[in-house]
Short mmCIF file of C-alpha atoms in Angstrom, two decimals:
data_model
loop_
_atom_site.label_atom_id
_atom_site.label_comp_id
_atom_site.label_asym_id
_atom_site.label_seq_id
_atom_site.Cartn_x
_atom_site.Cartn_y
_atom_site.Cartn_z
CA UNK A 1 126.32 90.08 79.05
CA UNK A 2 125.46 89.71 82.68
CA UNK A 3 121.88 89.97 83.83
CA UNK A 4 121.75 93.52 85.12
CA UNK A 5 118.65 94.59 86.93
CA UNK A 6 117.58 98.18 86.60
CA UNK A 7 116.20 99.72 89.72
CA UNK A 8 114.21 102.93 89.54
CA UNK A 9 112.99 104.57 92.66
CA UNK A 10 111.79 104.63 95.30
CA UNK A 11 111.68 108.34 94.53
CA UNK A 12 111.42 110.54 91.46
CA UNK A 13 109.94 108.27 88.83
CA UNK A 14 107.37 110.63 87.39
CA UNK A 15 105.53 112.49 90.07
CA UNK A 16 108.03 112.41 92.88
CA UNK A 17 105.86 110.02 94.80
CA UNK A 18 107.58 106.95 96.18
CA UNK A 19 107.35 103.71 94.24
CA UNK A 20 110.03 101.20 93.44
CA UNK A 21 110.46 99.63 90.01
CA UNK A 22 112.42 96.44 89.51
CA UNK A 23 113.05 96.17 85.81
CA UNK A 24 114.62 93.23 84.09
CA UNK A 25 115.99 94.24 80.67
CA UNK A 26 115.98 92.14 77.53
CA UNK A 27 119.34 90.88 76.23
CA UNK A 28 119.82 94.13 74.28
CA UNK A 29 120.04 95.96 77.60
CA UNK A 30 117.77 98.74 76.34
CA UNK A 31 114.28 97.38 76.42
CA UNK A 32 112.17 96.01 79.24
CA UNK A 33 111.71 92.28 79.69
CA UNK A 34 109.61 92.37 82.84
CA UNK A 35 108.74 94.80 85.54
CA UNK A 36 107.82 94.46 89.16
CA UNK A 37 106.70 97.27 91.43
CA UNK A 38 107.06 97.59 95.15
CA UNK A 39 104.77 99.99 96.95
CA UNK A 40 103.64 100.69 100.46
CA UNK A 41 106.15 103.43 101.32
CA UNK A 42 103.49 105.94 102.30
CA UNK A 43 100.61 103.73 103.41
CA UNK A 44 98.71 105.70 106.03
CA UNK A 45 95.93 103.39 107.23
CA UNK A 46 93.21 105.99 106.61
CA UNK A 47 90.56 103.25 106.34
CA UNK A 48 91.26 102.56 109.98
CA UNK A 49 91.43 106.24 110.98
CA UNK A 50 87.94 106.97 109.61
CA UNK A 51 86.46 104.44 112.03
CA UNK A 52 87.57 106.66 114.90
CA UNK A 53 85.97 109.85 113.57
CA UNK A 54 82.33 110.85 113.21
CA UNK A 55 80.52 111.31 109.92
CA UNK A 56 81.22 115.03 109.64
CA UNK A 57 84.88 114.75 110.62
CA UNK A 58 85.30 112.11 107.94
CA UNK A 59 84.48 114.70 105.28
CA UNK A 60 87.83 116.28 106.03
CA UNK A 61 89.69 112.97 106.31
CA UNK A 62 88.42 111.69 102.96
CA UNK A 63 89.32 114.99 101.34
CA UNK A 64 92.89 114.44 102.50
CA UNK A 65 93.29 111.04 100.81
CA UNK A 66 94.73 112.71 97.75
CA UNK A 67 95.01 116.24 96.36
CA UNK A 68 94.05 115.76 92.72
CA UNK A 69 90.93 113.67 93.35
CA UNK A 70 90.22 115.53 96.59
CA UNK A 71 86.75 116.51 95.43
CA UNK A 72 85.66 113.01 94.48
CA UNK A 73 86.51 111.40 97.80
CA UNK A 74 84.15 113.44 100.02
CA UNK A 75 81.64 113.50 97.11
CA UNK A 76 81.43 109.71 96.88
CA UNK A 77 81.54 109.37 100.66
CA UNK A 78 78.60 111.82 101.01
CA UNK A 79 76.65 109.84 98.43
CA UNK A 80 77.06 106.68 100.53
CA UNK A 81 75.97 108.45 103.74
CA UNK A 82 73.01 110.06 101.98
CA UNK A 83 71.92 106.68 100.60
CA UNK A 84 71.90 105.15 104.08
CA UNK A 85 70.08 108.13 105.58
CA UNK A 86 67.62 108.16 102.66
CA UNK A 87 68.20 111.83 101.91
CA UNK A 88 67.12 113.45 98.68
CA UNK A 89 69.18 116.51 97.95
CA UNK A 90 68.01 119.92 96.73
CA UNK A 91 68.24 119.96 92.93
CA UNK A 92 70.60 122.94 92.93
CA UNK A 93 73.11 121.04 95.09
CA UNK A 94 73.25 118.23 92.52
CA UNK A 95 74.20 120.71 89.79
CA UNK A 96 76.74 122.46 92.00
CA UNK A 97 78.38 119.10 92.68
CA UNK A 98 78.76 118.59 88.94
CA UNK A 99 80.31 122.06 88.57
CA UNK A 100 82.93 121.38 91.26
CA UNK A 101 83.75 117.99 89.83
CA UNK A 102 84.15 119.06 86.22
CA UNK A 103 86.38 122.04 87.07
CA UNK A 104 88.53 119.64 89.10
CA UNK A 105 88.63 117.20 86.18
CA UNK A 106 89.84 119.84 83.73
CA UNK A 107 92.62 120.96 86.11
CA UNK A 108 93.60 117.37 86.85
CA UNK A 109 93.82 116.35 83.18
CA UNK A 110 95.85 119.44 82.33
CA UNK A 111 98.28 118.63 85.12
CA UNK A 112 98.78 115.11 83.80
CA UNK A 113 99.33 116.41 80.26
CA UNK A 114 101.81 118.94 81.62
CA UNK A 115 103.73 116.09 83.25
CA UNK A 116 103.65 114.14 79.98
CA UNK A 117 105.24 117.10 78.18
CA UNK A 118 107.85 117.37 80.92
CA UNK A 119 108.75 113.69 80.54
CA UNK A 120 109.28 114.01 76.79
CA UNK A 121 111.38 117.13 77.47
CA UNK A 122 109.03 119.48 75.67
CA UNK A 123 109.34 122.42 77.98
CA UNK A 124 107.30 124.82 75.86
CA UNK A 125 104.35 122.45 75.75
CA UNK A 126 104.59 121.83 79.46
CA UNK A 127 104.49 125.56 80.13
CA UNK A 128 101.44 125.96 77.91
CA UNK A 129 99.57 123.14 79.66
CA UNK A 130 100.36 124.41 83.12
CA UNK A 131 99.53 128.00 82.22
CA UNK A 132 96.14 126.85 80.94
CA UNK A 133 95.64 124.91 84.15
CA UNK A 134 96.51 128.00 86.15
CA UNK A 135 93.31 129.69 84.95
CA UNK A 136 91.30 126.85 86.44
CA UNK A 137 93.32 126.98 89.64
CA UNK A 138 92.47 130.67 89.92
CA UNK A 139 88.84 129.82 89.32
CA UNK A 140 88.91 127.31 92.18
CA UNK A 141 90.49 129.87 94.43
CA UNK A 142 87.80 132.42 93.53
CA UNK A 143 84.92 130.03 94.16
CA UNK A 144 86.06 127.77 96.97
CA UNK A 145 88.89 129.82 98.46
CA UNK A 146 91.40 127.08 97.82
CA UNK A 147 93.39 125.85 94.85
CA UNK A 148 93.40 122.12 95.66
CA UNK A 149 91.07 120.93 98.44
CA UNK A 150 87.75 122.56 97.64
CA UNK A 151 85.71 121.30 100.59
CA UNK A 152 82.73 121.69 98.29
CA UNK A 153 80.63 118.76 99.52
CA UNK A 154 78.85 118.12 102.75
CA UNK A 155 76.31 115.55 103.85
CA UNK A 156 73.02 116.68 102.34
CA UNK A 157 74.39 119.14 99.80
CA UNK A 158 77.24 121.53 99.12
CA UNK A 159 78.96 124.26 101.11
CA UNK A 160 79.07 126.91 98.41
CA UNK A 161 76.82 128.74 96.02
CA UNK A 162 77.41 130.54 92.76
CA UNK A 163 76.21 134.07 92.07
CA UNK A 164 75.97 135.78 88.69
CA UNK A 165 79.53 137.15 88.94
CA UNK A 166 81.07 133.74 89.63
CA UNK A 167 79.01 132.08 86.91
CA UNK A 168 80.21 134.75 84.48
CA UNK A 169 83.81 134.21 85.49
CA UNK A 170 83.53 130.43 84.99
CA UNK A 171 82.08 131.00 81.53
CA UNK A 172 84.77 133.54 80.70
CA UNK A 173 87.50 131.06 81.73
CA UNK A 174 85.90 128.35 79.60
CA UNK A 175 85.58 130.62 76.57
CA UNK A 176 89.14 131.83 76.93
CA UNK A 177 90.59 128.32 77.17
CA UNK A 178 88.47 126.34 74.73
CA UNK A 179 90.50 127.46 71.68
CA UNK A 180 93.68 126.52 73.54
CA UNK A 181 92.39 122.99 74.21
CA UNK A 182 91.38 122.70 70.54
CA UNK A 183 94.88 123.74 69.55
CA UNK A 184 96.36 121.08 71.87
CA UNK A 185 94.08 118.48 70.27
CA UNK A 186 95.20 119.52 66.80
CA UNK A 187 98.81 119.17 67.95
CA UNK A 188 98.28 115.68 69.38
CA UNK A 189 96.34 114.61 66.28
CA UNK A 190 98.77 115.88 63.66
CA UNK A 191 102.23 116.81 64.95
CA UNK A 192 104.55 114.12 63.52
CA UNK A 193 107.32 114.56 66.13
CA UNK A 194 104.89 114.17 69.00
CA UNK A 195 103.07 111.23 67.42
CA UNK A 196 106.32 109.38 66.75
CA UNK A 197 107.53 110.00 70.28
CA UNK A 198 104.47 108.80 72.24
CA UNK A 199 102.44 106.80 69.68
CA UNK A 200 102.69 103.02 70.09
CA UNK A 201 104.34 103.40 73.49
CA UNK A 202 102.95 101.43 76.44
CA UNK A 203 100.17 99.66 74.58
CA UNK A 204 97.26 98.08 76.46
CA UNK A 205 94.92 96.12 74.20
CA UNK A 206 91.13 96.15 74.46
CA UNK A 207 91.13 92.54 75.69
CA UNK A 208 93.74 93.22 78.37
CA UNK A 209 91.90 96.34 79.46
CA UNK A 210 88.73 94.28 79.98
CA UNK A 211 90.57 91.43 81.68
CA UNK A 212 92.41 93.68 84.13
CA UNK A 213 89.33 95.76 84.88
CA UNK A 214 91.12 99.07 84.28
CA UNK A 215 89.12 102.25 84.69
CA UNK A 216 88.99 105.88 83.59
CA UNK A 217 90.97 107.33 80.69
CA UNK A 218 93.20 104.21 80.69
CA UNK A 219 90.18 102.02 79.89
CA UNK A 220 88.71 104.50 77.41
CA UNK A 221 92.02 104.85 75.54
CA UNK A 222 91.80 101.08 74.91
CA UNK A 223 88.21 101.35 73.73
CA UNK A 224 86.52 100.21 76.94
CA UNK A 225 83.72 102.51 77.94
CA UNK A 226 83.05 102.36 81.65
CA UNK A 227 82.48 106.02 82.38
CA UNK A 228 80.45 105.97 85.59
CA UNK A 229 78.76 109.25 84.64
CA UNK A 230 77.09 107.36 81.76
CA UNK A 231 76.91 103.83 83.12
CA UNK A 232 75.48 104.63 86.53
CA UNK A 233 74.55 108.32 86.47
CA UNK A 234 74.64 110.23 89.75
CA UNK A 235 74.17 113.86 90.87
CA UNK A 236 72.79 115.78 87.86
CA UNK A 237 74.58 113.80 85.15
CA UNK A 238 71.42 112.03 83.98
CA UNK A 239 70.01 115.45 82.95
CA UNK A 240 73.10 116.60 81.07
CA UNK A 241 74.39 115.64 77.64
CA UNK A 242 77.97 114.72 76.91
CA UNK A 243 79.92 112.19 74.86
CA UNK A 244 82.36 109.65 76.22
CA UNK A 245 85.80 110.16 74.66
CA UNK A 246 87.01 106.84 73.29
CA UNK A 247 90.21 105.84 71.49
CA UNK A 248 91.28 102.42 70.32
CA UNK A 249 95.08 102.23 70.19
CA UNK A 250 95.60 101.97 73.95
CA UNK A 251 98.99 103.73 73.88
CA UNK A 252 100.36 106.79 75.68
CA UNK A 253 99.16 109.01 72.81
CA UNK A 254 95.60 107.66 73.05
CA UNK A 255 95.48 108.21 76.79
CA UNK A 256 96.62 111.81 76.28
CA UNK A 257 93.98 112.31 73.55
CA UNK A 258 91.22 110.87 75.75
CA UNK A 259 92.11 113.41 78.44
CA UNK A 260 92.13 116.28 75.94
CA UNK A 261 88.78 115.37 74.43
CA UNK A 262 87.37 114.90 77.93
CA UNK A 263 88.29 118.48 78.78
CA UNK A 264 86.07 119.65 75.93
CA UNK A 265 83.25 117.44 77.22
CA UNK A 266 83.73 118.85 80.72
CA UNK A 267 83.43 122.34 79.29
CA UNK A 268 80.21 121.31 77.57
CA UNK A 269 78.90 119.89 80.85
CA UNK A 270 79.83 123.05 82.75
CA UNK A 271 78.00 125.32 80.30
CA UNK A 272 74.87 123.14 80.51
CA UNK A 273 75.01 122.84 84.29
CA UNK A 274 75.41 126.60 84.71
CA UNK A 275 72.61 127.36 82.28
CA UNK A 276 70.08 124.84 83.57
CA UNK A 277 70.83 125.11 87.28
CA UNK A 278 67.59 125.39 89.24
CA UNK A 279 67.24 127.93 92.03
CA UNK A 280 66.74 126.96 95.64
CA UNK A 281 68.66 125.60 98.61
CA UNK A 282 72.14 124.21 98.28
CA UNK A 283 72.03 122.04 101.38
CA UNK A 284 69.39 120.33 103.52
CA UNK A 285 68.49 122.49 106.51
CA UNK A 286 68.73 119.83 109.22
CA UNK A 287 71.39 117.41 110.22
CA UNK A 288 70.14 113.84 109.96
CA UNK A 289 70.86 110.99 112.29
CA UNK A 290 72.55 108.19 110.39
CA UNK A 291 70.76 104.92 111.09
CA UNK A 292 72.11 101.42 110.79
CA UNK A 293 72.67 100.37 107.22
CA UNK A 294 75.10 99.92 104.39
CA UNK A 295 75.61 101.38 100.96
CA UNK A 296 77.91 101.40 97.98
CA UNK A 297 78.42 104.50 95.89
CA UNK A 298 80.68 105.42 93.01
CA UNK A 299 81.69 108.39 90.91
CA UNK A 300 83.93 109.08 87.95
CA UNK A 301 87.05 110.75 89.35
CA UNK A 302 89.47 112.35 86.84
CA UNK A 303 91.48 109.11 86.91
CA UNK A 304 88.48 106.78 86.73
CA UNK A 305 85.90 105.00 88.83
CA UNK A 306 86.03 105.61 92.57
CA UNK A 307 84.03 103.22 94.79
CA UNK A 308 83.00 103.65 98.43
CA UNK A 309 81.45 101.10 100.75
CA UNK A 310 80.01 102.33 104.03
CA UNK A 311 78.50 100.32 106.88
CA UNK A 312 76.89 102.08 109.80
CA UNK A 313 75.48 100.81 113.11
CA UNK A 314 73.43 103.74 114.38
CA UNK A 315 76.31 105.44 116.19
CA UNK A 316 78.04 108.61 115.06
CA UNK A 317 80.99 106.71 113.58
CA UNK A 318 81.17 104.26 110.67
CA UNK A 319 81.49 100.58 111.47
CA UNK A 320 83.41 99.92 108.28
CA UNK A 321 84.40 102.19 105.45
CA UNK A 322 86.28 100.98 102.44
CA UNK A 323 87.13 102.64 99.19
CA UNK A 324 88.89 101.70 96.00
CA UNK A 325 90.64 104.31 93.95
CA UNK A 326 91.18 104.33 90.16
CA UNK A 327 94.97 103.83 90.24
CA UNK A 328 94.45 100.66 92.27
CA UNK A 329 92.97 99.00 89.17
CA UNK A 330 95.29 100.57 86.61
CA UNK A 331 98.55 99.76 88.33
CA UNK A 332 98.62 96.05 87.47
CA UNK A 333 98.16 97.00 83.80
CA UNK A 334 101.66 98.53 83.83
CA UNK A 335 103.01 94.98 83.82
CA UNK A 336 101.31 94.53 80.45
CA UNK A 337 102.10 98.02 79.10
CA UNK A 338 105.79 98.12 79.88
CA UNK A 339 107.49 94.96 78.47
CA UNK A 340 109.40 95.53 75.20
CA UNK A 341 109.34 99.30 75.59
CA UNK A 342 112.48 101.34 76.14
CA UNK A 343 113.70 101.52 79.71
CA UNK A 344 113.89 105.29 79.36
CA UNK A 345 110.11 105.36 78.79
CA UNK A 346 109.23 103.84 82.17
CA UNK A 347 108.36 107.20 83.69
CA UNK A 348 106.39 108.21 80.58
CA UNK A 349 104.27 105.05 80.61
CA UNK A 350 103.86 105.25 84.37
CA UNK A 351 102.62 108.84 84.07
CA UNK A 352 100.17 107.86 81.32
CA UNK A 353 97.97 105.95 83.79
CA UNK A 354 97.87 109.20 85.83
CA UNK A 355 99.12 107.33 88.89
CA UNK A 356 98.16 108.38 92.38
CA UNK A 357 100.27 106.68 95.00
CA UNK A 358 98.67 108.78 97.71
CA UNK A 359 95.20 107.45 96.81
CA UNK A 360 96.34 103.86 96.38
CA UNK A 361 98.25 103.73 99.66
CA UNK A 362 95.42 105.38 101.51
CA UNK B 1 69.46 97.69 81.60
CA UNK B 2 66.08 96.10 82.25
CA UNK B 3 66.98 92.80 80.59
CA UNK B 4 70.05 92.64 82.81
CA UNK B 5 67.83 93.01 85.88
CA UNK B 6 65.76 90.06 84.70
CA UNK B 7 68.82 87.98 83.89
CA UNK B 8 70.39 88.66 87.29
CA UNK B 9 67.15 87.74 89.04
CA UNK B 10 67.02 84.49 87.07
CA UNK B 11 70.54 83.52 88.01
CA UNK B 12 70.06 84.31 91.66
CA UNK B 13 66.77 82.45 91.91
CA UNK B 14 68.23 79.37 90.16
CA UNK B 15 70.98 79.37 92.77
CA UNK B 16 68.31 79.96 95.45
CA UNK B 17 69.86 83.26 96.58
CA UNK B 18 67.63 86.00 97.94
CA UNK B 19 68.48 89.41 96.60
CA UNK B 20 67.12 92.93 96.80
CA UNK B 21 67.82 96.22 95.10
CA UNK B 22 68.73 99.23 97.23
CA UNK B 23 66.67 102.44 97.24
CA UNK B 24 68.33 103.97 94.20
CA UNK B 25 67.95 100.77 92.22
CA UNK B 26 71.56 100.76 91.03
CA UNK B 27 72.93 98.14 93.39
CA UNK B 28 71.75 94.65 94.14
CA UNK B 29 72.49 93.00 97.50
CA UNK B 30 72.54 89.31 98.35
CA UNK B 31 73.92 86.97 100.97
CA UNK B 32 75.40 83.51 100.51
CA UNK B 33 76.49 81.15 103.24
CA UNK B 34 78.67 78.63 101.46
CA UNK B 35 82.05 79.17 99.89
CA UNK B 36 81.35 76.82 97.00
CA UNK B 37 78.38 79.02 96.18
CA UNK B 38 80.80 81.91 95.74
CA UNK B 39 82.83 79.93 93.21
CA UNK B 40 79.65 78.85 91.42
CA UNK B 41 78.33 82.39 91.22
CA UNK B 42 81.73 83.75 90.18
CA UNK B 43 81.87 81.31 87.29
CA UNK B 44 78.50 82.47 86.02
CA UNK B 45 79.38 86.14 86.46
CA UNK B 46 82.61 85.64 84.58
CA UNK B 47 80.69 84.55 81.50
CA UNK B 48 78.63 87.75 81.81
CA UNK B 49 81.73 89.97 81.56
CA UNK B 50 81.46 91.12 85.16
CA UNK B 51 84.28 93.08 86.74
CA UNK B 52 85.38 92.95 90.35
CA UNK B 53 85.29 96.52 91.62
CA UNK B 54 86.27 95.85 95.19
CA UNK B 55 86.08 93.33 98.02
CA UNK B 56 85.35 94.59 101.53
CA UNK B 57 85.98 92.66 104.72
CA UNK B 58 85.02 93.38 108.29
CA UNK B 59 84.72 91.47 111.53
CA UNK B 60 81.30 90.17 112.48
CA UNK B 61 80.10 87.63 115.02
CA UNK B 62 83.44 85.95 115.68
CA UNK B 63 84.08 85.67 112.00
CA UNK B 64 84.45 87.87 108.97
CA UNK B 65 81.94 89.26 106.57
CA UNK B 66 83.22 89.60 103.02
CA UNK B 67 81.40 91.72 100.47
CA UNK B 68 82.26 91.14 96.83
CA UNK B 69 81.33 94.13 94.69
CA UNK B 70 80.87 93.16 91.03
CA UNK B 71 80.05 95.59 88.24
CA UNK B 72 77.70 94.35 85.55
CA UNK B 73 77.13 96.97 82.93
CA UNK B 74 76.55 99.75 85.45
CA UNK B 75 74.74 97.66 88.06
CA UNK B 76 76.64 96.86 91.22
CA UNK B 77 76.08 93.35 92.52
CA UNK B 78 77.12 93.06 96.17
CA UNK B 79 77.55 89.49 97.36
CA UNK B 80 78.01 88.93 101.08
CA UNK B 81 79.76 85.87 102.43
CA UNK B 82 80.20 85.06 106.12
CA UNK B 83 83.28 83.06 107.03
CA UNK B 84 84.44 81.77 110.39
CA UNK B 85 87.69 79.99 109.52
CA UNK B 86 89.66 82.91 108.03
CA UNK B 87 89.97 81.37 104.58
CA UNK B 88 88.24 81.79 101.27
CA UNK B 89 88.79 80.47 97.74
CA UNK B 90 90.43 82.93 95.36
CA UNK B 91 88.40 84.26 92.45
CA UNK B 92 91.46 85.82 90.81
CA UNK B 93 91.90 82.83 88.43
CA UNK B 94 88.48 83.85 87.05
CA UNK B 95 88.80 87.62 87.52
CA UNK B 96 92.20 89.21 87.14
CA UNK B 97 90.56 92.37 88.51
CA UNK B 98 90.32 90.68 91.94
CA UNK B 99 94.09 90.20 92.25
CA UNK B 100 95.03 93.20 94.38
CA UNK B 101 91.94 93.41 96.49
CA UNK B 102 92.26 89.75 97.54
CA UNK B 103 95.90 90.18 98.47
CA UNK B 104 95.03 93.25 100.50
CA UNK B 105 92.34 91.25 102.33
CA UNK B 106 94.88 88.75 103.46
CA UNK B 107 97.45 91.31 104.56
CA UNK B 108 95.04 93.48 106.50
CA UNK B 109 92.65 90.89 107.97
CA UNK B 110 94.84 87.80 107.82
CA UNK B 111 92.32 85.90 105.71
CA UNK B 112 93.93 83.08 103.74
CA UNK B 113 93.12 83.34 100.04
CA UNK B 114 93.24 79.78 98.71
CA UNK B 115 94.82 79.20 95.29
CA UNK B 116 95.66 82.83 94.62
CA UNK B 117 98.02 82.91 91.62
CA UNK B 118 100.25 85.63 93.10
CA UNK B 119 99.93 85.64 96.89
CA UNK B 120 102.57 88.30 97.56
CA UNK B 121 102.22 91.16 100.02
CA UNK B 122 100.80 94.30 98.44
CA UNK B 123 101.60 97.22 100.74
CA UNK B 124 103.04 95.85 103.95
CA UNK B 125 106.59 94.64 104.32
CA UNK B 126 106.94 90.87 104.83
CA UNK B 127 108.39 91.55 108.29
CA UNK B 128 105.09 93.06 109.51
CA UNK B 129 102.67 90.44 110.74
CA UNK B 130 99.36 89.88 109.00
CA UNK B 131 95.98 91.23 110.13
CA UNK B 132 97.37 94.51 111.47
CA UNK B 133 94.05 96.31 111.09
CA UNK B 134 92.64 94.28 113.96
CA UNK B 135 95.08 95.87 116.40
CA UNK B 136 95.38 99.40 117.65
CA UNK B 137 98.73 101.12 117.71
CA UNK B 138 99.33 104.49 119.28
CA UNK B 139 100.75 107.06 116.89
CA UNK B 140 103.98 107.42 118.87
CA UNK B 141 104.77 103.73 118.64
CA UNK B 142 103.62 103.46 115.02
CA UNK B 143 105.89 106.35 114.08
CA UNK B 144 108.46 104.98 116.46
CA UNK B 145 109.26 107.68 118.95
CA UNK B 146 112.02 105.34 120.03
CA UNK B 147 113.78 105.85 116.71
CA UNK B 148 113.92 109.63 117.09
CA UNK B 149 115.20 109.17 120.64
CA UNK B 150 117.97 106.94 119.35
CA UNK B 151 118.71 109.35 116.54
CA UNK B 152 118.95 112.22 119.00
CA UNK B 153 121.40 110.37 121.24
CA UNK B 154 123.43 109.50 118.16
CA UNK B 155 123.52 113.17 117.12
CA UNK B 156 124.52 114.18 120.64
CA UNK B 157 127.22 111.52 120.71
CA UNK B 158 128.61 112.64 117.35
CA UNK B 159 128.59 116.25 118.48
CA UNK B 160 130.62 115.13 121.45
CA UNK B 161 133.13 113.43 119.16
CA UNK B 162 133.37 116.45 116.86
CA UNK B 163 133.98 118.78 119.75
CA UNK B 164 136.62 116.36 120.87
#
């Protein structure tokens, strides 16, 4: 048999974002021997663009890096600016930041699980996931006026507040959807068809996960706990209680389960944040001049650790701004996950790292 | 967490590196001036299960400043290295997690990464020259206004053919 190379892409692999897979099959022609990925189709040079905008304008630019983690980018960026300026935020703002982030996480995880169901051709399950997500999308629209880019954060606090009606509607959405999430968990824990289909697919061992420095649900599905919310608490996370969802098999099923269990934890966090939120201002009253300095900040985005480095020189624009997104670390792990799996599972395994090309090619 | 602080301080003082924590106490900053020091420090950090989160580069005083951001159990260790000859030893053989970020350094700033196990381009096509971030391109030339002009003339020409 001749050595046929399988080429997938550059479009329509899992999320209709452009990436190019060069797959070399084993001699059976059905399984993967090795995989190489070519990217860079949508690289936008945003790290250079932010140097030409002032600190407030960059709030908008960072929010545009990617739609699903669009809350974490300005959030982490604000944390870096606030560190340099030495600002301490009003307590209420810290809790409101947690609320925005956790609602985003739930919606993001549900979207990924919906895509997983789509890729295994389970249309009913996909519909259920996306319908559940829709409730959270509606919630975002009600609170922030937008279903994707919330524009929740600003330097020195947040741009929104919650009144009793909104708090009640968040709680109602959580109460309505918690049983649904529990039913999904039961399905992923016990349904034999589902377990056979995605269990043992795309395995990443604990050792490989550590070696490659993967982050987020990909790391936690392999038993590596590097949840930034626990390891280096920020905003109000140090005051709130939650458990880190860990699995040990490191396959597509484990990554799905980590996301499902994390949704429950996010719900727990939301209830606590809403109940214990102090009263007061949501943003600092004055705009601060950003002095010369540098800072690193990080948060736990739905896909994993997001890191920002900011260097300022006393002007209104950054001297250097650099960030590293979760997918950036998880991508290389695909080269370990994919070999000896079926070629038809490429998209499934790819989707299981919750890839974000838009973030990676910032 | 506290024992890690002590351990990090020990290592840095043995290597005669000055370091300080930032205001929040979750990141440690230090500067080194020799490349062999970077390799030495990297070897020690590797035994402590550190992870490379990111490497930042920027231009400074006719050279480049590199900042290596290591995670150690929730503490961020930021190691600054000033280089003037546009080259630096690779730490990817020690840390697989540095693979991409080192390759990106070389494609954006044109810094040679010595002994990198996989020195391929990451995002930019091989035909684009290195260190593009150091130059400014206007949007029209970056998006190639020329191309749309050519396309338009082609469309016009084809219309001409079709209409006979």
